[in-house]
PDB file of C-alpha atoms in Angstrom:
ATOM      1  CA  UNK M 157     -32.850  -5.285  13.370  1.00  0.00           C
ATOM      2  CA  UNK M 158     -31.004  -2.377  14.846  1.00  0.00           C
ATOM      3  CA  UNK M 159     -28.182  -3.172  11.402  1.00  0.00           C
ATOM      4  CA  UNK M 160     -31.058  -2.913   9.068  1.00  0.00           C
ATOM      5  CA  UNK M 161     -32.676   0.321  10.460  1.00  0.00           C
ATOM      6  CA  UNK M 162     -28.954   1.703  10.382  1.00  0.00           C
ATOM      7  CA  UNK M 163     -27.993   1.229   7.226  1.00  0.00           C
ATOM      8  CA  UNK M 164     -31.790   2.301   5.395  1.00  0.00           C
ATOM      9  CA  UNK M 165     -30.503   5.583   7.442  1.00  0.00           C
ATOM     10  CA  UNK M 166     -27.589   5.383   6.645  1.00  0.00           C
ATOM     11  CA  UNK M 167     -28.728   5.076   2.593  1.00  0.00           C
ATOM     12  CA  UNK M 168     -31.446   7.783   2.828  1.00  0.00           C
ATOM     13  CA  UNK M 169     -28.746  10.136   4.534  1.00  0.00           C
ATOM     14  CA  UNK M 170     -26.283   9.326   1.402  1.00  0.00           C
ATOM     15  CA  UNK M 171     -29.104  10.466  -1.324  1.00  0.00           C
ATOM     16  CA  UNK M 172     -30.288  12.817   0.323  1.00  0.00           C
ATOM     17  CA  UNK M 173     -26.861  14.668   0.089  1.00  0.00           C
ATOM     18  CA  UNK M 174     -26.447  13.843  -3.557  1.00  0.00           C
ATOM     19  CA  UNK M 175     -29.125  16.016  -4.193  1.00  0.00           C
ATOM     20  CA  UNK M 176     -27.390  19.027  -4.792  1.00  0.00           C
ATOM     21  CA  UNK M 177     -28.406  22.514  -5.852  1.00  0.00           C
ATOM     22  CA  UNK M 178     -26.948  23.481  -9.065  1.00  0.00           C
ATOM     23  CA  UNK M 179     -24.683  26.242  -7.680  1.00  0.00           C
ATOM     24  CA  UNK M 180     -24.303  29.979  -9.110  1.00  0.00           C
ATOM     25  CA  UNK M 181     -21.413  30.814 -10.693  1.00  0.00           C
ATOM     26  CA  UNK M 182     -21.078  33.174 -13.854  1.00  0.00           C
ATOM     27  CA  UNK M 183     -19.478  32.284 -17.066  1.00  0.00           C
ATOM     28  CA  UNK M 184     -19.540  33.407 -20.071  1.00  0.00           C
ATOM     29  CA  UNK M 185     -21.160  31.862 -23.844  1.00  0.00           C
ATOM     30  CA  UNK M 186     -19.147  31.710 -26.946  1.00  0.00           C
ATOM     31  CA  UNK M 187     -20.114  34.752 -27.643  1.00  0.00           C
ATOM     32  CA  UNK M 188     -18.941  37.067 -24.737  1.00  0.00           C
ATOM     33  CA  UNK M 189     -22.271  37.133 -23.030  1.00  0.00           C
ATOM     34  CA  UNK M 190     -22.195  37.028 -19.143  1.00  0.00           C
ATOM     35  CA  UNK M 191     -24.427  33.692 -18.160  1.00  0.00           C
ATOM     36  CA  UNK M 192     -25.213  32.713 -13.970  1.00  0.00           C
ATOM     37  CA  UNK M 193     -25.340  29.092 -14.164  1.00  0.00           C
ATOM     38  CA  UNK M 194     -28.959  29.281 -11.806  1.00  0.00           C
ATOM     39  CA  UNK M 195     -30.433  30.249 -15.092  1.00  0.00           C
ATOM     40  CA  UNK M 196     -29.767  27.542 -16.361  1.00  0.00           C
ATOM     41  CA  UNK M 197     -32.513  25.302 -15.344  1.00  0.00           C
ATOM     42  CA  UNK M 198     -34.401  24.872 -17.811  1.00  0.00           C
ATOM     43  CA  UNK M 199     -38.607  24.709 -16.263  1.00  0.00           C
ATOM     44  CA  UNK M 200     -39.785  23.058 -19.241  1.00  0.00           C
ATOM     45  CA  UNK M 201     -38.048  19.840 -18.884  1.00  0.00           C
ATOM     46  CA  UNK M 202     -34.319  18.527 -17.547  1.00  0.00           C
ATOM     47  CA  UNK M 203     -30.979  19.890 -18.432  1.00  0.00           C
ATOM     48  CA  UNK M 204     -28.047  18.131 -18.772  1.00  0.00           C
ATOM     49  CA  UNK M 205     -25.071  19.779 -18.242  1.00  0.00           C
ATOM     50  CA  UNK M 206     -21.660  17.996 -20.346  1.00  0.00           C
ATOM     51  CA  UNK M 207     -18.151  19.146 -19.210  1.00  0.00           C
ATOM     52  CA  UNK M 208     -16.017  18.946 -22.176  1.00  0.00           C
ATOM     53  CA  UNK M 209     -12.754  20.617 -24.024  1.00  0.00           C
ATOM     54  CA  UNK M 210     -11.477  20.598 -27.432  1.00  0.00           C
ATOM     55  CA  UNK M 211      -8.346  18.286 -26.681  1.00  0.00           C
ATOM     56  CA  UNK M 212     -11.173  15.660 -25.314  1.00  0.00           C
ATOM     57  CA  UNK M 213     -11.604  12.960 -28.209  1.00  0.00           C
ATOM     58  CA  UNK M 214     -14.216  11.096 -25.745  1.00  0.00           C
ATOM     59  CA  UNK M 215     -15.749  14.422 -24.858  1.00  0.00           C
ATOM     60  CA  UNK M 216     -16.485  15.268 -28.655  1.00  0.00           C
ATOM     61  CA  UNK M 217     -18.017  12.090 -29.668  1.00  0.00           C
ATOM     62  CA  UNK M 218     -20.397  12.137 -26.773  1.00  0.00           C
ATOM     63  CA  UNK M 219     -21.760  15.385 -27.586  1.00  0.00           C
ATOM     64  CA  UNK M 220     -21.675  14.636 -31.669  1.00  0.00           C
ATOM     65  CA  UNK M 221     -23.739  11.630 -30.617  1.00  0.00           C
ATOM     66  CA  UNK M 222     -26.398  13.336 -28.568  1.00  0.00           C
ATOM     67  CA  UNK M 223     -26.717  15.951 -31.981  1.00  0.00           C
ATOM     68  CA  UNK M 224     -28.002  13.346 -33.894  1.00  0.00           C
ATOM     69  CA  UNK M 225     -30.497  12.147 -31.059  1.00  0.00           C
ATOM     70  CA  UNK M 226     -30.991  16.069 -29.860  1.00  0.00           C
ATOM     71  CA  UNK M 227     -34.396  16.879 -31.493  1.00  0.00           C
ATOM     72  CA  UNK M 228     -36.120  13.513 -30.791  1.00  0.00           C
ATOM     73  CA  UNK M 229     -35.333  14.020 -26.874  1.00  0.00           C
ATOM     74  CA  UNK M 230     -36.231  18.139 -26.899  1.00  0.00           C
ATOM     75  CA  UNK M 231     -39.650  16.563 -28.158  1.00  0.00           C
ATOM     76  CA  UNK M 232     -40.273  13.564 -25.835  1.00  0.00           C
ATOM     77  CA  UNK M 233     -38.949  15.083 -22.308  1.00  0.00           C
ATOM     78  CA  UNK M 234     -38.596  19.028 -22.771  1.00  0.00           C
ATOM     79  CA  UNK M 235     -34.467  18.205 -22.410  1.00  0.00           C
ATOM     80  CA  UNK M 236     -32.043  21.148 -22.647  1.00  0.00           C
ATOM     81  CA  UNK M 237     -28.919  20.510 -23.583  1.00  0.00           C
ATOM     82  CA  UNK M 238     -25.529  22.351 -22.261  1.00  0.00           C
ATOM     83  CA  UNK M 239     -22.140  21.832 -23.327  1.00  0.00           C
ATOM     84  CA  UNK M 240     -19.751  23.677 -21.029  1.00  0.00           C
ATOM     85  CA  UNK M 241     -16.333  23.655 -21.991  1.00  0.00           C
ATOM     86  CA  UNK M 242     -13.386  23.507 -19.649  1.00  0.00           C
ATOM     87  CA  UNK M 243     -10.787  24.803 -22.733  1.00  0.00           C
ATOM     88  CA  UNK M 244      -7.612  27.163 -20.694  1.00  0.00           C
ATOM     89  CA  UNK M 245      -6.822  30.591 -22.286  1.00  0.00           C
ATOM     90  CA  UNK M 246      -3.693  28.377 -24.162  1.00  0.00           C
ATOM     91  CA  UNK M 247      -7.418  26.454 -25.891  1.00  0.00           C
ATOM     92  CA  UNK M 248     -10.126  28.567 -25.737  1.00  0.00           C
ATOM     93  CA  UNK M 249      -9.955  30.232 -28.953  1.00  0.00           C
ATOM     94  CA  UNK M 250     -10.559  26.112 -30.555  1.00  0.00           C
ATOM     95  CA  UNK M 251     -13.950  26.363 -29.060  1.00  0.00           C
ATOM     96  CA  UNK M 252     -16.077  28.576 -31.588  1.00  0.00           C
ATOM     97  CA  UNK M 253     -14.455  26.854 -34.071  1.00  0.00           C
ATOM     98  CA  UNK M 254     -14.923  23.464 -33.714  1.00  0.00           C
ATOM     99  CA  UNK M 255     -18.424  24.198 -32.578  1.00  0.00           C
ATOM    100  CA  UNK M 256     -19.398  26.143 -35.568  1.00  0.00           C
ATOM    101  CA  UNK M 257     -17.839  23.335 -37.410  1.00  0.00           C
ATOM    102  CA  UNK M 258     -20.209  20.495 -36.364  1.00  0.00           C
ATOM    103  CA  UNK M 259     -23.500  22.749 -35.613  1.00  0.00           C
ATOM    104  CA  UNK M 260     -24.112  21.380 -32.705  1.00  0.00           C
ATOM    105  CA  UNK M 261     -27.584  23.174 -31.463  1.00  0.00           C
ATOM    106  CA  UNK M 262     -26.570  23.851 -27.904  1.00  0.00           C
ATOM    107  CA  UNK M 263     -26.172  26.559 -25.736  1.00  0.00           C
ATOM    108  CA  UNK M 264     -21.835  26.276 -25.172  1.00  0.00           C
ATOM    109  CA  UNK M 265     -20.589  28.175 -22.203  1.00  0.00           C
ATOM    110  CA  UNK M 266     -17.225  28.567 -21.306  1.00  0.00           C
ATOM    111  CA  UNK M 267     -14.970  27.546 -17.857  1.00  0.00           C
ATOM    112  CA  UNK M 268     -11.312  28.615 -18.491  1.00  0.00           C
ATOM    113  CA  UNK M 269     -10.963  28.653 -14.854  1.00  0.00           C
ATOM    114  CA  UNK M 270     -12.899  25.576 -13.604  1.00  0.00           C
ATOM    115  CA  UNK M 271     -15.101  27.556 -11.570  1.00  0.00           C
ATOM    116  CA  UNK M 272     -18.379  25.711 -12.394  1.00  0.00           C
ATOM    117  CA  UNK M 273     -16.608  22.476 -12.570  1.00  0.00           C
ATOM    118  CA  UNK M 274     -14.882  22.711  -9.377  1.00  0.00           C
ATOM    119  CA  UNK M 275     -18.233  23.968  -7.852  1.00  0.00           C
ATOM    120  CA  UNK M 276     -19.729  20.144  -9.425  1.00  0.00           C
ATOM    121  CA  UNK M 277     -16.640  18.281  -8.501  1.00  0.00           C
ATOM    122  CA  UNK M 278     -15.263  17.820 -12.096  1.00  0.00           C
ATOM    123  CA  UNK M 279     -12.236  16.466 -11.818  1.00  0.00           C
ATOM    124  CA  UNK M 280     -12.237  15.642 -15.794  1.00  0.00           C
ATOM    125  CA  UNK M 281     -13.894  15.508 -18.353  1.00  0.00           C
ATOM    126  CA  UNK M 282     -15.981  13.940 -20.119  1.00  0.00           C
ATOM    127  CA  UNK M 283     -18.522  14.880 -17.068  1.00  0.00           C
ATOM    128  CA  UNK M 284     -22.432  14.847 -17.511  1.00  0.00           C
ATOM    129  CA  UNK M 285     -25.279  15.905 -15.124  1.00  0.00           C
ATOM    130  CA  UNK M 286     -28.204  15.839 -15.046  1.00  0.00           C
ATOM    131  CA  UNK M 287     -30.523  19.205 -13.162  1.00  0.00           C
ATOM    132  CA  UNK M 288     -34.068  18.368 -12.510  1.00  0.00           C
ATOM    133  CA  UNK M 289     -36.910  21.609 -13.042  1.00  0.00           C
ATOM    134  CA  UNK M 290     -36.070  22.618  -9.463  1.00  0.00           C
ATOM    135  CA  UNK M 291     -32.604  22.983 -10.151  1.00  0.00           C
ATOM    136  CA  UNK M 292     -31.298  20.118  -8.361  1.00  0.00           C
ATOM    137  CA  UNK M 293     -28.680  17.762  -9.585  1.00  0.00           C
ATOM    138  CA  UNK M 294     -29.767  14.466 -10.053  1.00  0.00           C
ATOM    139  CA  UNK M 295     -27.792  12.307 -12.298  1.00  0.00           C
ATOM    140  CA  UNK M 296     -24.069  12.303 -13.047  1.00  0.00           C
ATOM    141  CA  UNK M 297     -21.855  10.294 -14.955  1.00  0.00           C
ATOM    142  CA  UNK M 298     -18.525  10.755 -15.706  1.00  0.00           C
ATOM    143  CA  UNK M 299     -16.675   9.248 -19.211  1.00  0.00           C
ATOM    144  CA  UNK M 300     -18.024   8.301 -21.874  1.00  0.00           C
ATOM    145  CA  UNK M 301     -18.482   5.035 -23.975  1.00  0.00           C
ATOM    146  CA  UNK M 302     -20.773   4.812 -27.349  1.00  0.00           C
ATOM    147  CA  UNK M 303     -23.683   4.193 -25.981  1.00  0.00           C
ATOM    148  CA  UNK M 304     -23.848   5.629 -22.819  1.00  0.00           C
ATOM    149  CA  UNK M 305     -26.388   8.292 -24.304  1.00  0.00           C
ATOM    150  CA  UNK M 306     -29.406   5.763 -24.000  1.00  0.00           C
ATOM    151  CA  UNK M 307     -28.716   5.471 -20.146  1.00  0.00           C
ATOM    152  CA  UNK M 308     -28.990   9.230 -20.057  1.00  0.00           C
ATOM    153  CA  UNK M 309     -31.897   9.554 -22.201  1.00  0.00           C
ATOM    154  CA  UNK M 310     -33.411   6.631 -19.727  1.00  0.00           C
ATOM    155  CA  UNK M 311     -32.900   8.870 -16.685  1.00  0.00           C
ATOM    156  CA  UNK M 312     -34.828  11.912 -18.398  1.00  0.00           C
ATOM    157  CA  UNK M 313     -37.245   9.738 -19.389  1.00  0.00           C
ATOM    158  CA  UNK M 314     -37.499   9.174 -15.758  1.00  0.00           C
ATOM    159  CA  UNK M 315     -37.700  12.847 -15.109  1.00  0.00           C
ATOM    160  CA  UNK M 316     -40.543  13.798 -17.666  1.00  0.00           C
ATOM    161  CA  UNK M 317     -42.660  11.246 -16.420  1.00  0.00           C
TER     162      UNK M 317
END
């Protein structure tokens, strides 16, 4: 008895300290505009935060793949989408580029020093999270295989509920 009582402790101690607050760090957007990542939840609905970088084949086709879902999940669970790239001052000049190339219709921030992602414990990319309305991290999952979008668009599902 004393085992089980332990270990549901032991299990509610463990989620409760995944539940993290999104912490504040400033970056900057593609364009040169300063950004604190606490504005960045997003009261409408989740956001999902994807770590990323040019040189990051998986990192690309993950966020290419949520494009084409994009507009169906803004409509069923309020979802804001940002891609926050992890491109070094050798790479960071490739990110307008490519992202103008593909029209992808988030908001891209940049992390040439791995502030943020440090702050999340990125230790590479592809990385996605998932911030409820309070601004808590809830969800993370780290690589990316196709398919692994409908497991995130389950969990904010969850979340608009």
């Amino acid at each position: 008895m004393i085992r089980i009582v332990f270990f549901q402790v032991l299990c509610l101690l463990t989620s409760a300290a995944w539940a993290q607050s999104l912490p504040n760090v400033s970056l900057k957007d593609i364009e040169g505009n300063a950004i604190q990542t606490a504005d960045l939840v997003h009261e409408e609905g989740p956001t999902v935060l994807c770590f990323w970088a040019t040189w990051c084949s998986p990192c690309k086709r993950e966020l290419n793949n949520y494009a084409e879902l994009y507009d169906d999940w803004v409509d069923e669970t309020g979802v804001k989408v940002v891609a926050v790239s992890i491109d070094d001052m050798r790479s960071i000049n490739r990110v307008a580029p490519y992202v103008n190339s593909v029209g992808w219709e988030y908001d891209i921030l940049l992390d040439p020093n791995r502030d943020f992602a440090r702050a999340l414990n990125v230790n590479n990319v592809p990385h996605t999270f998932v911030v409820d309305t309070e601004g808590n991290v809830v969800w993370s999952h780290n690589n990316y295989a196709d398919g692994d979008e409908y497991e995130l668009y389950e969990e904010l599902l969850k979340l608009s509920e």
